[in-house]
Coordinates of C-alpha atoms in Angstrom, one line a residue:
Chain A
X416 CA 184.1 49.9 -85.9
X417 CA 186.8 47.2 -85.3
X418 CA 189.5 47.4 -83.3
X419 CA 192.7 47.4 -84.5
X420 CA 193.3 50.9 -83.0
X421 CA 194.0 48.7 -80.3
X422 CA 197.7 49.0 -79.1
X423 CA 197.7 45.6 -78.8
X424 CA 195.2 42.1 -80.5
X425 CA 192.7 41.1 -77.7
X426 CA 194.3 37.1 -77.4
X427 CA 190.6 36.1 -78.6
X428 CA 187.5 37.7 -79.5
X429 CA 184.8 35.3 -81.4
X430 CA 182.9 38.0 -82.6
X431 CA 182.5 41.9 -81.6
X432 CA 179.9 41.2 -79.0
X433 CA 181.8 37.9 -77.5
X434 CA 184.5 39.6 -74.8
X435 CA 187.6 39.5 -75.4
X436 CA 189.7 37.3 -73.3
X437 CA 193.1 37.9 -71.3
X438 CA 194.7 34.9 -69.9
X439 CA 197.2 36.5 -67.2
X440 CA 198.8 33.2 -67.4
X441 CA 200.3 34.1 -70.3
X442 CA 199.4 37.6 -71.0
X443 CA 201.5 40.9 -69.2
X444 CA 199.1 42.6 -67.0
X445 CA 199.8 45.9 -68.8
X446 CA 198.8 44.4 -71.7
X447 CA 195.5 44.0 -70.6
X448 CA 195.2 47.3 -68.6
X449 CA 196.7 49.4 -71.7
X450 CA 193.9 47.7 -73.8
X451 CA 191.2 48.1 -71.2
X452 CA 192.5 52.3 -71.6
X453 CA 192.5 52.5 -75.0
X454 CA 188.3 51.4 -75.5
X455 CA 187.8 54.2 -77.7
X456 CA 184.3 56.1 -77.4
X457 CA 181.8 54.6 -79.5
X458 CA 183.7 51.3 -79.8
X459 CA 181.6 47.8 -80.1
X460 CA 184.6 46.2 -78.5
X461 CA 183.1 47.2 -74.8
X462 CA 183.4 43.6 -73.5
X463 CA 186.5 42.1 -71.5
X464 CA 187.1 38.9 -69.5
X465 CA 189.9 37.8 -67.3
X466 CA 191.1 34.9 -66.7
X467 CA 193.9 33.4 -64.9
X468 CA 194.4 36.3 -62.1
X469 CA 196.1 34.3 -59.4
X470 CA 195.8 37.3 -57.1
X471 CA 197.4 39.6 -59.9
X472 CA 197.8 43.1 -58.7
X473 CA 196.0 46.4 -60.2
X474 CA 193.9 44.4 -62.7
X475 CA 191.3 46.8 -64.5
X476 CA 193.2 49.9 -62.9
X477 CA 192.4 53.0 -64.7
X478 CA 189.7 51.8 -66.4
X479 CA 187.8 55.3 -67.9
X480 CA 185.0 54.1 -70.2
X481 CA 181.8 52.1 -70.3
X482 CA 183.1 48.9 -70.7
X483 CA 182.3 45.5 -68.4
X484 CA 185.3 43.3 -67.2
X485 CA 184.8 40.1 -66.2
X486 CA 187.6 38.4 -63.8
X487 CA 187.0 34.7 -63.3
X488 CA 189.3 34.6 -60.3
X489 CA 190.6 36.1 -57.1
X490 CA 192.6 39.5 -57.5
X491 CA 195.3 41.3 -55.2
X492 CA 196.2 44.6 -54.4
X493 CA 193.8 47.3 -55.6
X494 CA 191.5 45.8 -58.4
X495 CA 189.5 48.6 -60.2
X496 CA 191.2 51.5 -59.0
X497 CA 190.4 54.9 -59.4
X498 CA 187.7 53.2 -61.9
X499 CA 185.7 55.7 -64.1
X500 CA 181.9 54.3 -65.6
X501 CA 183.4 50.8 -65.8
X502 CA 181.6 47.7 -64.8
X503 CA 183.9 44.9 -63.2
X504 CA 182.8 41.8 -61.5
X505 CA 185.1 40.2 -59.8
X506 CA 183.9 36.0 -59.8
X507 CA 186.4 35.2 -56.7
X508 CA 187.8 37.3 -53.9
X509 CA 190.0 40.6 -53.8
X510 CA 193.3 41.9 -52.1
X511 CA 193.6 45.6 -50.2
X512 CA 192.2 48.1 -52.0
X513 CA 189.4 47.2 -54.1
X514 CA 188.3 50.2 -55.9
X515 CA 190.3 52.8 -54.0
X516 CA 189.6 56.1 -55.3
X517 CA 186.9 54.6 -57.7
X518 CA 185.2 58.0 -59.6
X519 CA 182.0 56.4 -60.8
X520 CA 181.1 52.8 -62.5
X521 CA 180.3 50.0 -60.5
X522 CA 182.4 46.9 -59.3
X523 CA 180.7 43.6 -58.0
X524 CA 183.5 41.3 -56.1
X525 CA 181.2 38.4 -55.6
X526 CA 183.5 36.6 -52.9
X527 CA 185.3 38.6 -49.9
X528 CA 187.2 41.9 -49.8
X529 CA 190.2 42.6 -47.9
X530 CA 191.1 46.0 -45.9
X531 CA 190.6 49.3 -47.3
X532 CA 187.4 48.4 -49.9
X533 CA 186.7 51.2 -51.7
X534 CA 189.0 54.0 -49.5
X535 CA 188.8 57.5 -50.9
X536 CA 186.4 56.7 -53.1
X537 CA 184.4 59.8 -55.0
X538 CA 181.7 57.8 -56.8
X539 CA 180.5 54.9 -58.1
X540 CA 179.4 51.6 -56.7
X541 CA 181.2 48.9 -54.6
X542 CA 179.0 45.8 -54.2
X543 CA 181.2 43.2 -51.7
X544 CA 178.8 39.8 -51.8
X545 CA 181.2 38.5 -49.0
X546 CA 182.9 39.8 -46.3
X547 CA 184.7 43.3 -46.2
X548 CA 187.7 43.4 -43.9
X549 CA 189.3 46.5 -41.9
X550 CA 189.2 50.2 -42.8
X551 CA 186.0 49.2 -45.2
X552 CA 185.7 52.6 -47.1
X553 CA 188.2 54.6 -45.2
X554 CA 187.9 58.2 -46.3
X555 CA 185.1 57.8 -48.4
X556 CA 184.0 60.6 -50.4
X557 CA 181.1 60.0 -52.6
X558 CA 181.1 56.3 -53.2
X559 CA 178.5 54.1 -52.1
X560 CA 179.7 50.8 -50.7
X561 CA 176.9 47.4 -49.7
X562 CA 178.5 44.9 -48.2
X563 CA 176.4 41.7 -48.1
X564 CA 178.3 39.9 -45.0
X565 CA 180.1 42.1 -42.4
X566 CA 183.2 44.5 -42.0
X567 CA 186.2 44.8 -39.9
X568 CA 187.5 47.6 -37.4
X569 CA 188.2 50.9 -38.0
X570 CA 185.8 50.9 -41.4
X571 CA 184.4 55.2 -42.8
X572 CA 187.2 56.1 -40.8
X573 CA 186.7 60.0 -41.9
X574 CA 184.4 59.4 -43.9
X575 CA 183.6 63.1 -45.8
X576 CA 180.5 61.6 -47.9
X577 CA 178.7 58.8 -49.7
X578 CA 176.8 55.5 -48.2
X579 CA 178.3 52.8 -46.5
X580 CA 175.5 49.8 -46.0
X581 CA 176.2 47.0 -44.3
X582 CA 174.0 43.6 -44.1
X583 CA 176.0 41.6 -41.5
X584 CA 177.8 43.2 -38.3
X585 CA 180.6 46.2 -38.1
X586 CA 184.0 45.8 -36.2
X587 CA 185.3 48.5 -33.9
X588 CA 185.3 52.1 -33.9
X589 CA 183.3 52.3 -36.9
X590 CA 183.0 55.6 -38.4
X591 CA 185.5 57.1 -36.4
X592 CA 186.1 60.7 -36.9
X593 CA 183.4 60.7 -39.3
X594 CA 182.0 63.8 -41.3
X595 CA 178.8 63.1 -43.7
X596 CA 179.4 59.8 -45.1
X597 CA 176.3 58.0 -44.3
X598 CA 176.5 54.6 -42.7
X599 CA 173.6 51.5 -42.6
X600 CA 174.5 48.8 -40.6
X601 CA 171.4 46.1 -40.4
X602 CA 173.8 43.7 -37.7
X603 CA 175.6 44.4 -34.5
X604 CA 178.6 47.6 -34.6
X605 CA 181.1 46.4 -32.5
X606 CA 181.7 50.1 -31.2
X607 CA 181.5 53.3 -32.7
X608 CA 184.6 55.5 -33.1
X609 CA 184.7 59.0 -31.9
X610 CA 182.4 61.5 -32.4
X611 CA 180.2 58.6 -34.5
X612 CA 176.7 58.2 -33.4
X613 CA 173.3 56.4 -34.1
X614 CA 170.5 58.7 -35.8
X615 CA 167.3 58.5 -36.8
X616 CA 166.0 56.9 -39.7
X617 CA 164.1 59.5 -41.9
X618 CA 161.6 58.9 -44.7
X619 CA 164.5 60.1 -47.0
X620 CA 167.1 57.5 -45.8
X621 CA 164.5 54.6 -46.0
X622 CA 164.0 55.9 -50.1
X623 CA 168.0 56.3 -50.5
X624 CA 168.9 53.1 -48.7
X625 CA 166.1 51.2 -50.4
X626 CA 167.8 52.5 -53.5
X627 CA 171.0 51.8 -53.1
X628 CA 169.7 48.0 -51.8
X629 CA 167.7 47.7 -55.5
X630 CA 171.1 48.7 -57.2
X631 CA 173.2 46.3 -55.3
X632 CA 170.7 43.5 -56.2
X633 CA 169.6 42.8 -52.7
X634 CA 166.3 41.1 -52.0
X635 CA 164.0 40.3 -49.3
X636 CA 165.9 43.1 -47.0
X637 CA 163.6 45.8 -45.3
X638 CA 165.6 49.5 -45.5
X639 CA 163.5 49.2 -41.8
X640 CA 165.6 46.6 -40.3
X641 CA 168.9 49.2 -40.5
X642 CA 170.5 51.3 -38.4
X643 CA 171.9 54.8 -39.5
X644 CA 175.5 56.0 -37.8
X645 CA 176.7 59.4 -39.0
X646 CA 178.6 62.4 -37.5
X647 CA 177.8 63.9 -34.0
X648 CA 179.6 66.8 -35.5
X649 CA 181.3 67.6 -32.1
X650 CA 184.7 67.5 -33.8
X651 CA 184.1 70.2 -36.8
X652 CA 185.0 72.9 -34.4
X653 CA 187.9 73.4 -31.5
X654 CA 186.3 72.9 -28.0
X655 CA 188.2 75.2 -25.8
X656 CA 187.5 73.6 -23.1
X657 CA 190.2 70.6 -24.7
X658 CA 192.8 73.0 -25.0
X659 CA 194.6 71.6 -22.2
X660 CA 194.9 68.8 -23.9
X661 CA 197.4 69.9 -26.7
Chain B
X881 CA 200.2 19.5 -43.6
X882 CA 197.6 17.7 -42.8
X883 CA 197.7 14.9 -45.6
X884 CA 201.6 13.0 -45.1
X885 CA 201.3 12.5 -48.5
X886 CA 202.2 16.5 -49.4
X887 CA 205.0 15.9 -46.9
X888 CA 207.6 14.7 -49.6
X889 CA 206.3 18.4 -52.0
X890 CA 206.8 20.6 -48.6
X891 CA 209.7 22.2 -50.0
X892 CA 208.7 22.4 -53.4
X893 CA 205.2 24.1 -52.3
X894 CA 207.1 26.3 -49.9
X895 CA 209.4 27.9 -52.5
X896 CA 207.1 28.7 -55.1
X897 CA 205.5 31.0 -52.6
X898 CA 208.1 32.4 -51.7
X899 CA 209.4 33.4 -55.0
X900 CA 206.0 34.3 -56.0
X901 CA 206.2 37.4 -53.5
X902 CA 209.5 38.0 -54.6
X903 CA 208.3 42.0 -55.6
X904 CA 207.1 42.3 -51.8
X905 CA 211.0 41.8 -49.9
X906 CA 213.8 41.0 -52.6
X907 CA 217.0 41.2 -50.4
X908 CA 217.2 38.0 -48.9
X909 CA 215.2 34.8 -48.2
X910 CA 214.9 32.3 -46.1
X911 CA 213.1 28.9 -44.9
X912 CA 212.6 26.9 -41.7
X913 CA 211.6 23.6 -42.4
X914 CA 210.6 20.4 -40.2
X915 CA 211.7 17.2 -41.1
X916 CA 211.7 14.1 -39.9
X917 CA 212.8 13.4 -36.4
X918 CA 215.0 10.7 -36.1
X919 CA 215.5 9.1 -32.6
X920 CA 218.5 9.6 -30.7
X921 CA 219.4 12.5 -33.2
X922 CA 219.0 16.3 -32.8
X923 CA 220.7 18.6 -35.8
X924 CA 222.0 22.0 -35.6
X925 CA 222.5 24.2 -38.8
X926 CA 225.3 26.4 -39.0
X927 CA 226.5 28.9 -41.6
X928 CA 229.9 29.9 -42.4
X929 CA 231.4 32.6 -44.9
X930 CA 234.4 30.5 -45.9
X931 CA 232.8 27.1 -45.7
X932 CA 235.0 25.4 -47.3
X933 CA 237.4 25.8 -45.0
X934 CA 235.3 25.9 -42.1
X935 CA 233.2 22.8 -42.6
X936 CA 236.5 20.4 -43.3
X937 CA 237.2 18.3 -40.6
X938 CA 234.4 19.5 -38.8
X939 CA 232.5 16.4 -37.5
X940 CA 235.7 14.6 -36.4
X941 CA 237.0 17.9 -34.6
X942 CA 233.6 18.1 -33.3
X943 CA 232.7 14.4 -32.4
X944 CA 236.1 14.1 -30.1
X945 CA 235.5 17.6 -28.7
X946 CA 231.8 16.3 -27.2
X947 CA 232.7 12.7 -27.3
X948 CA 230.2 11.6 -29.2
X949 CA 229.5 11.0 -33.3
X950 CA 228.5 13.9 -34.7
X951 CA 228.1 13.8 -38.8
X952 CA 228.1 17.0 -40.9
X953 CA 226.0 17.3 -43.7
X954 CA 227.1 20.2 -46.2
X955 CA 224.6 22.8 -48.1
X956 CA 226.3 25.6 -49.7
X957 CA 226.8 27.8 -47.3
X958 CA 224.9 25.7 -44.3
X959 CA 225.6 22.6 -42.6
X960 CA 223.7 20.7 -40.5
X961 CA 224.7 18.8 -38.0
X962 CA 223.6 15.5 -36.6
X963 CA 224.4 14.4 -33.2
X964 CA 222.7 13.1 -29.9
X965 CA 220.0 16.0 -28.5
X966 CA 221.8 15.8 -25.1
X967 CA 225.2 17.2 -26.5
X968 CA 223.3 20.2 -28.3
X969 CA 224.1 23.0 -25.7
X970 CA 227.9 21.3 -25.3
X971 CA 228.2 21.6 -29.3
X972 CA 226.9 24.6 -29.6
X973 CA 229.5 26.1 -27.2
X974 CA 232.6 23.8 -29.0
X975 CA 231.6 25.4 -31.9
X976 CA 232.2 28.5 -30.8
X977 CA 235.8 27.6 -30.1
X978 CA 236.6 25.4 -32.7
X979 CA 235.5 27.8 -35.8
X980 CA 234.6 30.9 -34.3
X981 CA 233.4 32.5 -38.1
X982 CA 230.4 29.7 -38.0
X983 CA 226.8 30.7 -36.9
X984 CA 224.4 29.0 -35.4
X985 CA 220.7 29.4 -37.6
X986 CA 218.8 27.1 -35.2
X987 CA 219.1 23.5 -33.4
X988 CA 216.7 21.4 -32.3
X989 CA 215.0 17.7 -32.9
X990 CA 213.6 18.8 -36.5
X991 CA 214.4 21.9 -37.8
X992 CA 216.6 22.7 -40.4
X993 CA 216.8 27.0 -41.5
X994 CA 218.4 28.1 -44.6
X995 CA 218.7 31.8 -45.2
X996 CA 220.9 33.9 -47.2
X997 CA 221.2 37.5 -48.9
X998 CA 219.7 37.2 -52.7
X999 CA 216.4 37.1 -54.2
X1000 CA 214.2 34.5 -53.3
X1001 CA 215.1 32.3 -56.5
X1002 CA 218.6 32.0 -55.8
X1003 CA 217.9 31.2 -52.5
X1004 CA 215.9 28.5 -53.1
X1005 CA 218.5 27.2 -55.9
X1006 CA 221.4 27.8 -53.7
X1007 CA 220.4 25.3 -50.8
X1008 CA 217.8 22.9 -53.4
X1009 CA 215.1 24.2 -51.5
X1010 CA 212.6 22.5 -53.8
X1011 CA 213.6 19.0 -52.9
X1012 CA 213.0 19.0 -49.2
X1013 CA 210.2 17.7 -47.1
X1014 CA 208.6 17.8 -44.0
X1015 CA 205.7 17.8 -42.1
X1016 CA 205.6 22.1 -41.9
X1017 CA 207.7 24.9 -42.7
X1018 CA 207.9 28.6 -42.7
X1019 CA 209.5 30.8 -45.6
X1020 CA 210.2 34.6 -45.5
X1021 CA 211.4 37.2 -48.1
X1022 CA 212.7 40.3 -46.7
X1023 CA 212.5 44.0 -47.1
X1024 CA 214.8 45.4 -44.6
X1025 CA 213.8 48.5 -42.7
X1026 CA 215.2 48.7 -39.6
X1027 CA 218.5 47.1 -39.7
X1028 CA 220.9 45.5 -42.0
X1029 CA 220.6 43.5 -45.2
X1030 CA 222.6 40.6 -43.9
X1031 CA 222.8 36.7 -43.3
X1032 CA 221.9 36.8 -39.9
X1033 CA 219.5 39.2 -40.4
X1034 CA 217.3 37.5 -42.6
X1035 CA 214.3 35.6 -41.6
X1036 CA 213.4 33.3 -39.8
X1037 CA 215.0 33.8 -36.8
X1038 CA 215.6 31.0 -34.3
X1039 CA 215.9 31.6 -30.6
X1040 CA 214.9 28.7 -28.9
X1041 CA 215.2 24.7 -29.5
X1042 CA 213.0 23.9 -32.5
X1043 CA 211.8 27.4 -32.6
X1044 CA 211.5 30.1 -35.5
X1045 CA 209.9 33.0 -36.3
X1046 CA 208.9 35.6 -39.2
X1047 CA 207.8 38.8 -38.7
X1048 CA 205.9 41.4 -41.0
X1049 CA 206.3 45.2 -39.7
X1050 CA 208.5 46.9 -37.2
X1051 CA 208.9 46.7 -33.8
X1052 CA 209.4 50.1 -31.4
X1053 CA 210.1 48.9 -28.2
X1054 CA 212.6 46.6 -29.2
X1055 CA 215.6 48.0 -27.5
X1056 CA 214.3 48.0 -24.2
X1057 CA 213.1 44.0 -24.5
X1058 CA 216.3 43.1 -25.9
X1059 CA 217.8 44.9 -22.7
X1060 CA 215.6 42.6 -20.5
X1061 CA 216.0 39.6 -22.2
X1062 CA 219.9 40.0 -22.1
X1063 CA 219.9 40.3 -18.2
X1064 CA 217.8 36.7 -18.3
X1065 CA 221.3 35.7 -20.3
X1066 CA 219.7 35.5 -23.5
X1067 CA 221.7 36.3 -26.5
X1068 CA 221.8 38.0 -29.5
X1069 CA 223.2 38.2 -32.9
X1070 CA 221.9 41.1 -34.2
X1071 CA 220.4 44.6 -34.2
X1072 CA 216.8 43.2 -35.5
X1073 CA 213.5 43.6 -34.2
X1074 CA 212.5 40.4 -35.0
X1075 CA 215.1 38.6 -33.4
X1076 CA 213.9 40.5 -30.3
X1077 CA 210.3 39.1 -30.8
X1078 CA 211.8 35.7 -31.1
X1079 CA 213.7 35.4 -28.4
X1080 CA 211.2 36.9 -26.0
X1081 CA 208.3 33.9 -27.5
X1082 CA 211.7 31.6 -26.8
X1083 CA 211.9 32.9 -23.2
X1084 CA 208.5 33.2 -22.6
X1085 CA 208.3 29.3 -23.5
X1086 CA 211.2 28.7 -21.6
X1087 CA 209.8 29.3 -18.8
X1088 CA 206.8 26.8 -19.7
X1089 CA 204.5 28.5 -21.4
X1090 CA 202.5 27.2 -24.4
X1091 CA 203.1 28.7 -27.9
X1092 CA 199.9 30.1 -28.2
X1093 CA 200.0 31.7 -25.3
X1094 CA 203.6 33.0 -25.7
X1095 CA 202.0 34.7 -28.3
X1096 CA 199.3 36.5 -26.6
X1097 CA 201.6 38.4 -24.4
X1098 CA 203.0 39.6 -27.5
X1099 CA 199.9 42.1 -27.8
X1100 CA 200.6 43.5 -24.4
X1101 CA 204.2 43.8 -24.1
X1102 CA 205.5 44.2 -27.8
X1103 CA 204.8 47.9 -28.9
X1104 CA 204.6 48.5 -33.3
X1105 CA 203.3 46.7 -36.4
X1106 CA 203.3 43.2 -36.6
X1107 CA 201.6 39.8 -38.0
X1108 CA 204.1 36.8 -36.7
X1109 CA 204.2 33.7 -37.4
X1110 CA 205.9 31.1 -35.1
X1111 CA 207.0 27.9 -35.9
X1112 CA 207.7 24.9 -32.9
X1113 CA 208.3 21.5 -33.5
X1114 CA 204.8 20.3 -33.6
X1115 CA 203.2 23.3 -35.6
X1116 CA 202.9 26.8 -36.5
X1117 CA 201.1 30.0 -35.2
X1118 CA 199.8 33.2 -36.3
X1119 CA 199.2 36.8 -34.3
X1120 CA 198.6 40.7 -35.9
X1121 CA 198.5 43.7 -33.9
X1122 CA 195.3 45.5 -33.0
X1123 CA 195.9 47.8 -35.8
X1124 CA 196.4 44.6 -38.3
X1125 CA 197.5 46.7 -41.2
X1126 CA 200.3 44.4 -41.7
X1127 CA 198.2 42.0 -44.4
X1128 CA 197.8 38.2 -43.9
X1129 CA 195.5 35.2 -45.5
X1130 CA 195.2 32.2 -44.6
X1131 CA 193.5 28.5 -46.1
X1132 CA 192.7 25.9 -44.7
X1133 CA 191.5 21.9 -46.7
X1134 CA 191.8 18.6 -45.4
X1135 CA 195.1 18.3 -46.5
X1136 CA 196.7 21.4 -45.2
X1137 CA 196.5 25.2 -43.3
X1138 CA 198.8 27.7 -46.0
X1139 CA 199.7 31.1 -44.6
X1140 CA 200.5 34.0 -46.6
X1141 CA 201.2 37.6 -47.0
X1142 CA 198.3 38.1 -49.8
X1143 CA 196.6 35.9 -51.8
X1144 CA 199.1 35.7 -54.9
X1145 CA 201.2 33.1 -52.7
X1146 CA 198.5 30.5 -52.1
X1147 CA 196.7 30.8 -55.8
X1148 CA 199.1 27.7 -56.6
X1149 CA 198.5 25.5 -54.1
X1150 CA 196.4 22.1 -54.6
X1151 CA 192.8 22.5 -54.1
X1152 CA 192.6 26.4 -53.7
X1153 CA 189.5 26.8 -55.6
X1154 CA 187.7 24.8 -52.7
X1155 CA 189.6 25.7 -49.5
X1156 CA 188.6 28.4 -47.0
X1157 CA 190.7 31.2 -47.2
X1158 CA 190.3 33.9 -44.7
X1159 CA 191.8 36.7 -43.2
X1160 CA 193.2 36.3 -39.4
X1161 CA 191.4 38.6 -37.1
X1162 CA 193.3 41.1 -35.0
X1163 CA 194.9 40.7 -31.9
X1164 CA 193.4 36.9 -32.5
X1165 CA 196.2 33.9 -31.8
X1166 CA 195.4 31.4 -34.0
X1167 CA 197.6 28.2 -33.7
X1168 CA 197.8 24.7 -35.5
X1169 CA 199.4 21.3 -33.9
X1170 CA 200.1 18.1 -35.4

């Protein structure tokens, strides 16, 4: 196949294994995110780099086939949104939202991540080689998040399910008003939120955490040397005795 | 800045971050920006309407008025005004009565703040933003919320003598502070939230307190969203609320410490490949001094 059922010409493509390259400089973002949609199945043309991003907002949103994006950069607002079997590496830092609502796919953001990494997200992998900041996989549902450095306050806030692991230290009230996301935290936890509590480490969290470790391309870390935080489930039903409180 | 050799591209570096968050507050813009200090001078800037007719004769009126030289230098729709620091309050005041239309934007030993309604690119050509310099400045461009899209109520907002302030988010308790700052005989030109932030850092300072400290209290006494920043006559601070929603970044080289709202408005800076760029912690007063 070629691929001039592409809306619009790639700005260069050597050959159809060499990725084609956007240069946000001087390309309209849309121009690269309508091209990144319309990958058709089966297409050679599965390759992408971006360069130029200059904290661009919603590069590689929608992205909803197999392809791998490479931004050579630092991105803004929510990078890799509501991503769908993509593969984006981000060589540089990214804005709020990182993946929010990411389905499946992986992205790799090889510097930091600021607030809400990975929020609502129902699949997939979010691999943060820095630092995440606040609200780190708020509302999670599904995703699984490693974070190589630490996270801010207020991060799994509701979280309903998926993993959150975390090499370095949490910030406050982590997990707060959590259901069953599942949370690893190797470093100090600032404070837990409400109703989020420290558990036992099962043969079967040792196997999924070393898994998820092996995925994110993390060495020479024991799944032993975490903690596990999840709910106390003492908020999933109305405690009468509270009622005075409303 | 760190390195006097950016000091002559201060204005230049200033408003192409501002117009590069153009999309984030298009209704008006504005800058604070520390120049040289020249001894025995301190400036006031002053906006008019009708300049034309209000800035004519100004300095002479002016001069005789205070007895003393004051010179006028004309921007568009701002002036500044030169004269000797110890006749600031006394000008200030014979403003008032000789053109009652002008308004005062700040006074001071340095500081000169240009704001106006209009997307960031017009204000920057309006007042030649670009060819300025100056050892720091602070740059805003505003999405109004809470009150009016107007001159005065654009940022920064300058309460105190070489003092400014921007302010992301939105204030609760603001009418109550503004209540107590008005029975200390401070005053106010607006219905803004920020203004209230200002001129309680200004009071706060007023009665000897260090910037940095100033704002601390911030995170007791002011109640809503906010990441300020604070500019004073040697340097410029940053605080966010608890909550820190409101989104801030910061970098730091040998040659300078940039703040800005996201990223986007420090990706053109010199060096930013190599500089730290982090994001201020919570409730955390950061503060920088020349």
């Amino acid at each position: 196949m070629h691929t001039t059922n592409l809306a619009t010409a790639a700005i260069s493509r050597e050959s159809d294994h060499s990725p084609a390259k956007y240069d946000l400089a001087r390309t309209p973002l849309r121009e690269l995110n309508q091209a990144l949609h319309n990958v058709q199945p089966g297409s050679n043309g599965t390759a992408f780099e971006v360069i130029n991003p200059k904290g661009s907002h919603a590069v590689a949103v929608g992205v909803n086939a197999p392809i791998t994006v490479d931004v050579r950069g630092s991105v803004g607002y929510y990078c890799g949104g509501m991503n769908s079997e993509g593969t984006i590496t981000v060589h540089g830092s990214a804005g709020p939202g990182v993946g929010e609502n990411m389905m499946s796919g992986t992205i790799i953001v090889k510097g930091d991540a600021s607030q809400y990494a990975g929020a609502t997200g129902r699949g997939g992998l979010l691999v943060i080689e820095g630092n995440a900041s606040s609200r780190c996989g708020i509302s999670m549902k599904g995703i699984d998040i490693v974070v190589h450095g630490n996270i801010g306050h207020m991060s799994a806030f509701m979280g309903q399910s998926g993993h959150l692991v975390v090499l370095g230290d949490a910030g406050d009230a982590l997990g707060d008003s959590i259901y069953e996301a599942k949370l690893f935290v190797r470093g100090k936890v600032k404070s837990l939120g409400a109703d989020c509590i420290a558990k036992e480490m099962r043969p079967e969290h040792i196997a999924k955490l070393q898994e998820l470790l092996d995925r994110a391309g993390v060495k020479d870390v024991k799944p032993e040397e975490f903690t596990r935080y999840g709910s106390a489930r003492t908020l999933y039903n109305f405690n009468i005795d509270n009622a005075a409180a409303y | 800045m760190k390195d006097k050799s950016l000091e002559p591209q201060l204005g230049a570096m200033l408003s192409e971050m501002l117009v590069s968050l153009t999309d984030r507050g298009p209704d008006s813009a504005g800058i604070a920006i520390y120049g040289p200090a020249r001894a025995g001078r301190g400036k006031i800037t002053i906006q008019s309407p009708s300049p034309r007719s209000d800035f004519s004769g100004l300095a002479a009126e002016l001069s005789s008025k205070i007895g003393a030289e004051a010179t006028i230098t004309v921007n568009s729709t701002h002036a500044v005004i030169e004269l000797p620091p110890a006749k600031l309050d006394e000008a200030r005041a014979a403003l008032g009565e000789l053109r009652p239309s002008v308004r005062v934007m700040g006074s001071g030993d340095t500081v000169e703040i240009y704001k106006e309604v209009g997307l960031p690119e017009e204000v920057v050509k309006r007042f030649d933003l670009t060819k300025m310099a100056g050892s720091h400045g602070i740059g805003h461009t505003r999405m109004a919320t809470e009150s009016a899209v107007t001159t005065m109520g654009a940022h920064p907002f300058s309460t105190g003598p070489d003092q400014c302030l921007v302010h992301n988010g939105s204030l609760s308790n603001h009418n109550n502070i503004r209540r107590e700052l008005k029975r200390e005989g401070m005053k106010f030109e607006t219905e803004n939230d920020t203004e209230v932030a200002a001129a309680y850092l200004s009071s706060k300072m007023a009665h000897g307190m260090k910037p940095g400290d100033a704002l601390k209290h911030t995170l007791d006494d002011l109640d809503g969203f906010f990441t300020f920043i604070v500019g004073t006559k040697t340097g410029f601070g940053v605080v966010r609320d608890p909550i820190a929603c409101k989104p801030a970044v910061l970098a730091e080289t040998d040659r300078y410490v940039a703040f800005g709202s996201e990223y986007r408005a420090l990706a053109m800076l010199p060096g930013i490949e190599e500089a730290k760029v982090w994001e201020p912690e919570p409730a955390t007063v950061y503060f920088w001094e020349h």
